[in-house]
Short mmCIF file of C-alpha atoms in Angstrom, two decimals:
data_model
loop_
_atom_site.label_atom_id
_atom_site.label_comp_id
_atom_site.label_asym_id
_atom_site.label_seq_id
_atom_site.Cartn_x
_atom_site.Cartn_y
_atom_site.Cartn_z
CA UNK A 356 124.79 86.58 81.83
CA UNK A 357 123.28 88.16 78.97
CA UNK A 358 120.03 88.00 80.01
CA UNK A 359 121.32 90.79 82.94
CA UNK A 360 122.36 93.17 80.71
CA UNK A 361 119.14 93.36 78.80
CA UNK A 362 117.09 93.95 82.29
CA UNK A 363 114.73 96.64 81.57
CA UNK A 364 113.39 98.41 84.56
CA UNK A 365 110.19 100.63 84.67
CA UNK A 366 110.87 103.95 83.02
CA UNK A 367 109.65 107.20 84.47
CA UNK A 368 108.59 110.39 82.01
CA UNK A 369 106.85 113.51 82.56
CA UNK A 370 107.15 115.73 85.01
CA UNK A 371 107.41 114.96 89.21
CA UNK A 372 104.06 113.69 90.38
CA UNK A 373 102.74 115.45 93.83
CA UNK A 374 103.08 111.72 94.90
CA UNK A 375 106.40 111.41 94.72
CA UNK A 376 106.97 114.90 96.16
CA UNK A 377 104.80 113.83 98.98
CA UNK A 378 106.33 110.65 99.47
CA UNK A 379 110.03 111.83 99.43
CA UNK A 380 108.92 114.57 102.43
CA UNK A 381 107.04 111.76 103.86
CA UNK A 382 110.57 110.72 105.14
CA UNK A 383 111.49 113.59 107.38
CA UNK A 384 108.14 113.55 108.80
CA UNK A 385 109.07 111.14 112.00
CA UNK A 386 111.77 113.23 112.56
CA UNK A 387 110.22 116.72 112.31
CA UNK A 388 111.58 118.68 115.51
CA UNK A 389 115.02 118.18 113.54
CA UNK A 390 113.73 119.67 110.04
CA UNK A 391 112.12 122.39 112.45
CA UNK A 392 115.30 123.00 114.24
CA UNK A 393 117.48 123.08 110.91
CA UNK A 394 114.99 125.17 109.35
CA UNK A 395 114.80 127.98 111.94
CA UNK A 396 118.42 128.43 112.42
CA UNK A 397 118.41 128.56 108.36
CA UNK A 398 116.13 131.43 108.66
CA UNK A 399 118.28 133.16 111.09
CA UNK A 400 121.17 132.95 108.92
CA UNK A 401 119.61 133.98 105.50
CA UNK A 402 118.26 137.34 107.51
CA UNK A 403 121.32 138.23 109.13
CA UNK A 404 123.19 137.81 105.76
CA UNK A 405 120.29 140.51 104.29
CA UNK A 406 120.93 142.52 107.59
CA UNK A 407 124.77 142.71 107.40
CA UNK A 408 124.29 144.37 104.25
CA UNK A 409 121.80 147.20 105.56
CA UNK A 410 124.29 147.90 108.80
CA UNK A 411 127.39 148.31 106.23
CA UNK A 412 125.21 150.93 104.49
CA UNK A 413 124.17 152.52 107.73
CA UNK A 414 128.41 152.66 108.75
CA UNK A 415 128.80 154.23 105.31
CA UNK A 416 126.34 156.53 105.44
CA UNK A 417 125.85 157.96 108.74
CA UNK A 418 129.50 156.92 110.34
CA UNK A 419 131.82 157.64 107.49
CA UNK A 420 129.82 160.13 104.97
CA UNK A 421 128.48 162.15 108.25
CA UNK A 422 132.00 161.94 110.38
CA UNK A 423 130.40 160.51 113.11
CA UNK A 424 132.84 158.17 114.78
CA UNK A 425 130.38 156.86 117.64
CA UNK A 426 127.89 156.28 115.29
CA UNK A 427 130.72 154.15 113.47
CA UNK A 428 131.59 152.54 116.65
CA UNK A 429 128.11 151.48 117.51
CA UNK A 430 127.10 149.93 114.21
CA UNK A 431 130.42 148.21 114.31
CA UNK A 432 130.31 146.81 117.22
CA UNK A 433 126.44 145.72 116.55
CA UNK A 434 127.89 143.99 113.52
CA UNK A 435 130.73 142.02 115.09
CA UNK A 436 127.95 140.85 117.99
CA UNK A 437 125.46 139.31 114.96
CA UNK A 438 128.32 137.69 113.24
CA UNK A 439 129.03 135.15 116.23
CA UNK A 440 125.09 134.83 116.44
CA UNK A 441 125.18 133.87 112.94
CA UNK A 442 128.28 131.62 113.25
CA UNK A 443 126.88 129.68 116.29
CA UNK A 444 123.35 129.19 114.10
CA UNK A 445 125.52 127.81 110.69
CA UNK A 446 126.85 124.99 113.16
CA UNK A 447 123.80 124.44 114.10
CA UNK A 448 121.34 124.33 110.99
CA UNK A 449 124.92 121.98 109.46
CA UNK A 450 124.99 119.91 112.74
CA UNK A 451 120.82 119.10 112.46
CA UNK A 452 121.28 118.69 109.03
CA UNK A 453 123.81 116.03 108.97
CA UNK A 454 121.68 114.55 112.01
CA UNK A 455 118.35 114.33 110.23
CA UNK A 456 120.34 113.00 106.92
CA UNK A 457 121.39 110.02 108.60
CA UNK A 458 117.93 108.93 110.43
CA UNK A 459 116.23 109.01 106.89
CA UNK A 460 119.07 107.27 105.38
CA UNK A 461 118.59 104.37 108.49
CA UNK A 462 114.70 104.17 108.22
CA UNK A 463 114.71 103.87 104.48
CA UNK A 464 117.07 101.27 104.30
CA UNK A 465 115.53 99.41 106.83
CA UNK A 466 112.44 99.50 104.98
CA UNK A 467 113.67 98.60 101.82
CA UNK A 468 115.02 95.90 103.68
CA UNK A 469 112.21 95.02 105.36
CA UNK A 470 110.07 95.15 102.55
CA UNK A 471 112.78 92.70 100.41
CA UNK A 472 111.93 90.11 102.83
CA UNK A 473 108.59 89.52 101.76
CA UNK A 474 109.09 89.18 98.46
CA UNK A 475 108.59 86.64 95.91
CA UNK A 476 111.10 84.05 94.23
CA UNK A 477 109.90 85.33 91.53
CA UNK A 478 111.34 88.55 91.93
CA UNK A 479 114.63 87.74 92.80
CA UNK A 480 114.75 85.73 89.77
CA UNK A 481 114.22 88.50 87.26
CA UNK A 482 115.48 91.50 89.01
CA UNK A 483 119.80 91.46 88.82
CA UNK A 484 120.86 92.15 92.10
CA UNK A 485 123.14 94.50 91.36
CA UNK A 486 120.22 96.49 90.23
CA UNK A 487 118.62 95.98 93.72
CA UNK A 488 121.81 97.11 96.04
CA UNK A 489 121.94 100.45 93.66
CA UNK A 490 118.42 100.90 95.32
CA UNK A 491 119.40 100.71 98.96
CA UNK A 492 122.89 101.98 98.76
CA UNK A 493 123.42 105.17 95.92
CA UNK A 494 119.91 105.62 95.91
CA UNK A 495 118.80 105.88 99.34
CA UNK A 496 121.68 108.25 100.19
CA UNK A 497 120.81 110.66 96.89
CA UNK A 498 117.16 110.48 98.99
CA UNK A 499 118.45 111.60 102.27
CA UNK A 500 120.56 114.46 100.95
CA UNK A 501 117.66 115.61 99.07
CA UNK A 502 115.20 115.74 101.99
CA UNK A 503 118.21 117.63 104.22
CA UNK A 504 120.54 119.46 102.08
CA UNK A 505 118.05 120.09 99.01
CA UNK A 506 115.38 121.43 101.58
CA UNK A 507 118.24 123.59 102.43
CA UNK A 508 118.97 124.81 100.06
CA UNK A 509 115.55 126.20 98.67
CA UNK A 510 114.78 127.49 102.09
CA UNK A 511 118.08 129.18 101.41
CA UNK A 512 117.25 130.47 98.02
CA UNK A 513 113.85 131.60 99.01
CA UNK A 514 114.90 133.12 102.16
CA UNK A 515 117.53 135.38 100.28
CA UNK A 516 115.37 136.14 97.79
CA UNK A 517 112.52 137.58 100.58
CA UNK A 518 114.64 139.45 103.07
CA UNK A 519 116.84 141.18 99.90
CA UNK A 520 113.30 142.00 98.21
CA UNK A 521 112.48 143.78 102.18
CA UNK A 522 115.32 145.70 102.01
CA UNK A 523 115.31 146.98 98.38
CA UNK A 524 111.82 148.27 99.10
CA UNK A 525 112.81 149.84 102.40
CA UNK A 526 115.36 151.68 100.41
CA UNK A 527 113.99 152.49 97.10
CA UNK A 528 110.87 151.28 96.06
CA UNK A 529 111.33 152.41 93.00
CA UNK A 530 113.98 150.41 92.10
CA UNK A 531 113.00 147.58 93.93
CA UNK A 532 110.23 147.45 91.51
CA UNK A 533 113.01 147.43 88.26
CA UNK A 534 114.46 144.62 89.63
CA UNK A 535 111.15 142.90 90.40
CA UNK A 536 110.09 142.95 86.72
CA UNK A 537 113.29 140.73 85.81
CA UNK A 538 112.12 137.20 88.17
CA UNK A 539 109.44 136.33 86.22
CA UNK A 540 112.18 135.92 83.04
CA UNK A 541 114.57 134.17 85.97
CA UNK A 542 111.66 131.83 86.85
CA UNK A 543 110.89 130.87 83.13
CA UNK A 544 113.88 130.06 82.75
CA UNK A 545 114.38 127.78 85.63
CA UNK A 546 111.57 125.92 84.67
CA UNK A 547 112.52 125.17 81.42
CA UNK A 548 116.08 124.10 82.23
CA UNK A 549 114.39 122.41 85.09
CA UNK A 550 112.38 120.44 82.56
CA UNK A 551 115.58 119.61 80.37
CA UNK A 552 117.71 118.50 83.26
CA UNK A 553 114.97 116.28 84.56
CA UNK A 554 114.89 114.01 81.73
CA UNK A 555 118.70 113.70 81.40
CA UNK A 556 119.05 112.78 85.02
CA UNK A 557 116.16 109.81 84.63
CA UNK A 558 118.09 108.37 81.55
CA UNK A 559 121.21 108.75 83.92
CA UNK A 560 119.97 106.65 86.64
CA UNK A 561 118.00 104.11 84.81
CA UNK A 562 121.50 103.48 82.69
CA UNK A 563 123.71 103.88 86.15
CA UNK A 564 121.08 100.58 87.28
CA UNK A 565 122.07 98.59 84.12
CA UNK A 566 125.53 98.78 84.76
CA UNK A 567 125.64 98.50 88.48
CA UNK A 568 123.76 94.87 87.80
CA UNK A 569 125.78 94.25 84.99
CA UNK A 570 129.01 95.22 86.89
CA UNK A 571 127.70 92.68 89.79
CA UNK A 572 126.77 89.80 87.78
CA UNK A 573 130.41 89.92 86.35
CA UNK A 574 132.09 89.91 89.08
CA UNK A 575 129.82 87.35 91.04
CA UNK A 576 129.55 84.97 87.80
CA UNK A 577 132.80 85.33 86.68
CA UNK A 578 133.58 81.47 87.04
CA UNK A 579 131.18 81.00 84.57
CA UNK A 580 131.91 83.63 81.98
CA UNK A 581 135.27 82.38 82.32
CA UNK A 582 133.90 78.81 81.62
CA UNK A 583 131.60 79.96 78.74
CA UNK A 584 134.22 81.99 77.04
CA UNK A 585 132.41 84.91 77.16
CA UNK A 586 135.17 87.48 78.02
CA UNK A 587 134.95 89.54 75.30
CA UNK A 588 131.39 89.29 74.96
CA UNK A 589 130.64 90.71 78.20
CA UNK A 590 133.30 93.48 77.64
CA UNK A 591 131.62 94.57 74.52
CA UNK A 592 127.73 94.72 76.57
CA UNK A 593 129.63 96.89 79.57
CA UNK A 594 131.32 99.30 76.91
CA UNK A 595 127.87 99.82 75.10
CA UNK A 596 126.60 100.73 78.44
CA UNK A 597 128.93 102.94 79.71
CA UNK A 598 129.22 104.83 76.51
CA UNK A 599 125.50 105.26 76.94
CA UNK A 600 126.22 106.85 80.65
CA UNK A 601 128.74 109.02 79.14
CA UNK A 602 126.26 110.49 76.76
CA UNK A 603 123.56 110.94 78.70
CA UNK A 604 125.31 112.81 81.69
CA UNK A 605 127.18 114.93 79.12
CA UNK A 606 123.94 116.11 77.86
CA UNK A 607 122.50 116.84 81.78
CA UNK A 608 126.00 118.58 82.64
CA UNK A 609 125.62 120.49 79.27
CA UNK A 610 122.73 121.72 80.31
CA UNK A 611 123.31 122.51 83.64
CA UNK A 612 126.57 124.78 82.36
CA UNK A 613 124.28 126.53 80.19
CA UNK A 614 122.00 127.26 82.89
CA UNK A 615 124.17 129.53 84.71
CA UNK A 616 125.75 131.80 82.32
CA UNK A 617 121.89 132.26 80.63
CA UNK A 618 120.84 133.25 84.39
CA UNK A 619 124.13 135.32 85.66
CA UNK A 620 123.56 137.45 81.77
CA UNK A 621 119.87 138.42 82.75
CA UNK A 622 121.57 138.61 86.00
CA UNK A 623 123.98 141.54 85.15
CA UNK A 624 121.04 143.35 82.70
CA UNK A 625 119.59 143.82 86.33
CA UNK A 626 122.09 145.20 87.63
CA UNK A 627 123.30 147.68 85.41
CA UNK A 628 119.57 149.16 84.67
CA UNK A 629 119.49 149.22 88.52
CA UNK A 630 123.66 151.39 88.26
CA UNK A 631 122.17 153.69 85.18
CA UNK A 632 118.77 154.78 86.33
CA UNK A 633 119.69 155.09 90.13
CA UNK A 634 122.88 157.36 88.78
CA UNK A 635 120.50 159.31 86.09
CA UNK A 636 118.18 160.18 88.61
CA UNK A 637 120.56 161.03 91.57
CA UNK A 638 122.26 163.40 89.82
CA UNK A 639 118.83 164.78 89.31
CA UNK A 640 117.63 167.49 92.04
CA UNK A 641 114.35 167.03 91.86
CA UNK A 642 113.84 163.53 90.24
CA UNK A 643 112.75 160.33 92.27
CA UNK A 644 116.12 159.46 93.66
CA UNK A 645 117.41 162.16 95.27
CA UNK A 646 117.40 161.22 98.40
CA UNK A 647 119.19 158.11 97.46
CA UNK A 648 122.66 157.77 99.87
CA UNK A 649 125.85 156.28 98.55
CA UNK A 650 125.64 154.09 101.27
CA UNK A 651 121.86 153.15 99.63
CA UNK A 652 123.00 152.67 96.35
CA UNK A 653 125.60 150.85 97.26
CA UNK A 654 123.32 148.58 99.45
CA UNK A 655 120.80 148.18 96.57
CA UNK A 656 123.19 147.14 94.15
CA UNK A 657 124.75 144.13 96.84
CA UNK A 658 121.09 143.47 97.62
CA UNK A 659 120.37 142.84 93.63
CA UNK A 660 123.37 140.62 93.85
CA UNK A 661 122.78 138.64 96.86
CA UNK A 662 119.06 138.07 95.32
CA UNK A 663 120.13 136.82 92.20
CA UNK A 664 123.01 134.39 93.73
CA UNK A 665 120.37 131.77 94.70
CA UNK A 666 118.77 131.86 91.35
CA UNK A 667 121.71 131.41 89.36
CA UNK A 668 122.70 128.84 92.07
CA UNK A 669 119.97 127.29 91.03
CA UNK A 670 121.61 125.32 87.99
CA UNK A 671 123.47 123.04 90.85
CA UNK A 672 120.80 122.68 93.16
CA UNK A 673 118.18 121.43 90.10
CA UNK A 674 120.94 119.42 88.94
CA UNK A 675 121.28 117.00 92.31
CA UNK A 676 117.90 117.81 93.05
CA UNK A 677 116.64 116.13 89.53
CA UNK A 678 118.75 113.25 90.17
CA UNK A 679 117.44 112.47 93.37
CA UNK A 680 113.91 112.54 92.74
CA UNK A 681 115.16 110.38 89.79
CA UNK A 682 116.81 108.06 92.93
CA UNK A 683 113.26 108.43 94.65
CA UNK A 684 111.04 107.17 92.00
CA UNK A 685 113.02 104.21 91.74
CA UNK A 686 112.62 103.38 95.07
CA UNK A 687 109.09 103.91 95.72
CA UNK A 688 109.04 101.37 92.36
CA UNK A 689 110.71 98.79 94.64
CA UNK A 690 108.55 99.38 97.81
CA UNK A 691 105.50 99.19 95.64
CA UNK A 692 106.36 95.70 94.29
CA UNK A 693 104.27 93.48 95.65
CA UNK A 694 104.71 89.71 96.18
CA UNK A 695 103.02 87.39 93.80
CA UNK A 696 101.17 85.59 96.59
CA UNK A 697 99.89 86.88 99.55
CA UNK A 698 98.76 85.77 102.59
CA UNK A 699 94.49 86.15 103.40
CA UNK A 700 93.87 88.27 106.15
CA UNK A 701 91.88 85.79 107.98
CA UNK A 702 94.38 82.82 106.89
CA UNK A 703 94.73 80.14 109.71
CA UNK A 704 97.72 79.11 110.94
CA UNK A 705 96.81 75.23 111.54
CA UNK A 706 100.34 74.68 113.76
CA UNK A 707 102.05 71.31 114.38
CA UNK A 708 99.90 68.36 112.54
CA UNK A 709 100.62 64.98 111.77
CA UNK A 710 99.44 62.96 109.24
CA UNK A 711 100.36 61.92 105.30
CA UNK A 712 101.23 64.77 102.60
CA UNK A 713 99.92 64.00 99.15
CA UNK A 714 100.29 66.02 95.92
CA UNK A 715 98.09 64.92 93.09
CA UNK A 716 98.71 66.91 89.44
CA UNK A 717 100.28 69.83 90.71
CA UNK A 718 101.67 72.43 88.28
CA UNK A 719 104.10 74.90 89.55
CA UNK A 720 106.05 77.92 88.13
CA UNK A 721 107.16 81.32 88.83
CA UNK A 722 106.20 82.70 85.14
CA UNK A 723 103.23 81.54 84.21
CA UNK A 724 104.86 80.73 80.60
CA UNK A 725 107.70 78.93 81.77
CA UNK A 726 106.21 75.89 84.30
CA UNK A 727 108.72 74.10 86.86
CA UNK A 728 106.97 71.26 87.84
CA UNK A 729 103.82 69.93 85.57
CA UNK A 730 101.49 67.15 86.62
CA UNK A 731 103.69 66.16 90.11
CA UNK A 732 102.25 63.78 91.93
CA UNK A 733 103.79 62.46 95.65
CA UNK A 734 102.56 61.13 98.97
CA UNK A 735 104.77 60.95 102.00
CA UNK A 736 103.63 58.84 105.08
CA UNK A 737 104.20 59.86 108.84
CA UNK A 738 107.88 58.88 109.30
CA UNK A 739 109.51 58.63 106.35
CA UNK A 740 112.34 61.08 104.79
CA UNK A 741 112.31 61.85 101.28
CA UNK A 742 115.66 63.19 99.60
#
């Protein structure tokens, strides 16, 4: 039993190889007319959100500022018409979604599956099983989120990002280009919290394995921990590992809640330089805003908002997305194991025969260091039955 707890599995550092990447969108390729389908109807929500905001500045401005109540009407009415558009489209990017989730889930099971099958002995006798059902249960599913709901939600985040961006500069370019000068700080940021969280969710998953195949081996061995005495033994290996999963996802949630108020403070320094020089200037006759509506300003400063939601969003969606590719690598280690012996390509399958079987000095083992069988020697005749 103790030999389970002390399985050490490969470990992953660095950053996310392009391979991985690759291989993880690899999944969703069969099924692309979903992701295509999902992904449009994403698109139509993310500019219709951008859009909503432009028509309440247009009601502002010229129905309510300029007392035009037909105007008001119209743009009202124009509003309340894209809002079931938009509705219909968020059951249907959710509806493809959940659709396309569930196909990868099935084919990368099945291939893990699949792929079990034609593996060696030798395998199964130094890999806990506990260790392999984490791999086609938890981990597979972490996968197929990733490829549906993570793709979602960067299409999302970059989709908001785009259409607010439009806006701002059909308003004000001016201070479209204030708020421009704050997402390269936003992106180096990301990336370094990106970086963090990365490593924290590895250690999570490789520890989450340990005691998955230490939790199995307990509870499928327990006759003979029970015979062996080893109770408290056992108890003592599980609490070492658990304390080491505490630690390790305090540190990734740690720095996932520090993520989000670093963001939403460069966040609000955005905003108000966006509030001061937009004010400064309005009040101004002759300076660069003066054309600026209330209805505009007040559109700029949602748009500024609604572009910097995704970002500091961000902190959840690296989060799961870190632990999934974490999921993924682990995996792609399983489906790249390879069976100690395999079969020739032009190997010969020789059928029925009849005849005697002899082995002379035959050596056998599954490590080469530890042998089974040494020097075996045995010939059975035609007819007879060996126990």
């Amino acid at each position: 039993m103790a030999e389970q707890f002390m399985f050490e599995e490969e470990e992953f550092e660095g950053q996310v190889s392009r391979h991985t990447l690759r291989r993880i969108a690899g999944l969703a390729r069969p099924h692309w007319r979903w992701v295509v389908g999902f992904l449009f109807f994403i698109a139509v929500v993310s500019s219709l959100d951008s859009l909503f905001t432009y028509i309440s500045a247009q009601m502002v401005d010229q129905g309510i500022v300029a007392g035009d109540p037909v105007r008001l009407r119209q743009l009202a009415t124009l509003y309340a018409g894209l809002i079931i558009v938009q509705a219909f489209s968020v059951f249907a990017f959710i509806y493809l979604a959940g659709i396309l989730g569930e196909r990868v889930q099935y084919d990368l099971r099945k291939t893990m599956v699949n792929h079990l099958q034609g593996l060696s002995f030798s395998y199964f006798d130094k890999t806990p099983v506990g260790w392999i059902m984490s791999r086609v249960t938890s981990d597979s599913e972490r996968i197929a989120q990733l490829v549906t709901w993570g793709l979602l939600d960067i299409t999302w985040a970059v989709l908001n990002i785009l259409t607010a961006m439009f806006f701002m500069f059909l308003i004000n370019w001016q201070l479209a280009l204030i708020v421009l000068a704050v997402i390269p700080v936003l992106i180096a940021v990301a990336v370094y919290f990106r970086r963090k969280i990365l490593v924290q969710y590895r250690q999570v998953r490789r520890i989450n394995s340990k005691i998955t195949g230490a939790y199995n081996e307990n509870i499928t061995g327990v006759r003979v921990v029970k015979a062996l005495g080893r109770e408290d033994e056992n108890l003592h290996e599980f609490n070492y590992l658990t304390s080491d999963m505490y630690r390790a996802g305090y540190r990734a949630a740690l720095l996932s809640a520090m993520f989000l108020p670093t963001v939403q403070v460069i966040s609000s320094i955005a905003i108000a330089a966006v509030i001061w020089y937009a004010g400064v200037e309005a009040l101004n006759p002759s300076g660069l805003m003066a054309g600026l509506t209330i209805g505009g300003i007040q559109a700029f400063i949602s748009y500024v908002t609604f572009m910097m939601w995704p970002i500091q969003d961000m902190a959840r969606v690296y989060a799961e997305m870190q632990n999934s590719v974490a999921s993924a690598e682990r995996v792609f280690s399983l489906l790249d194991t390879q069976p100690d012996i395999v079969d020739r390509p032009n190997a010969i399958d020789p059928g029925s025969v009849r005849g005697e079987i002899s082995f002379e000095d035959v050596d056998f083992y599954y490590e080469e260091e530890k042998p089974v069988l040494t020097d075996f020697n045995l010939t059975i005749r035609p007819g007879e039955t060996i126990a």
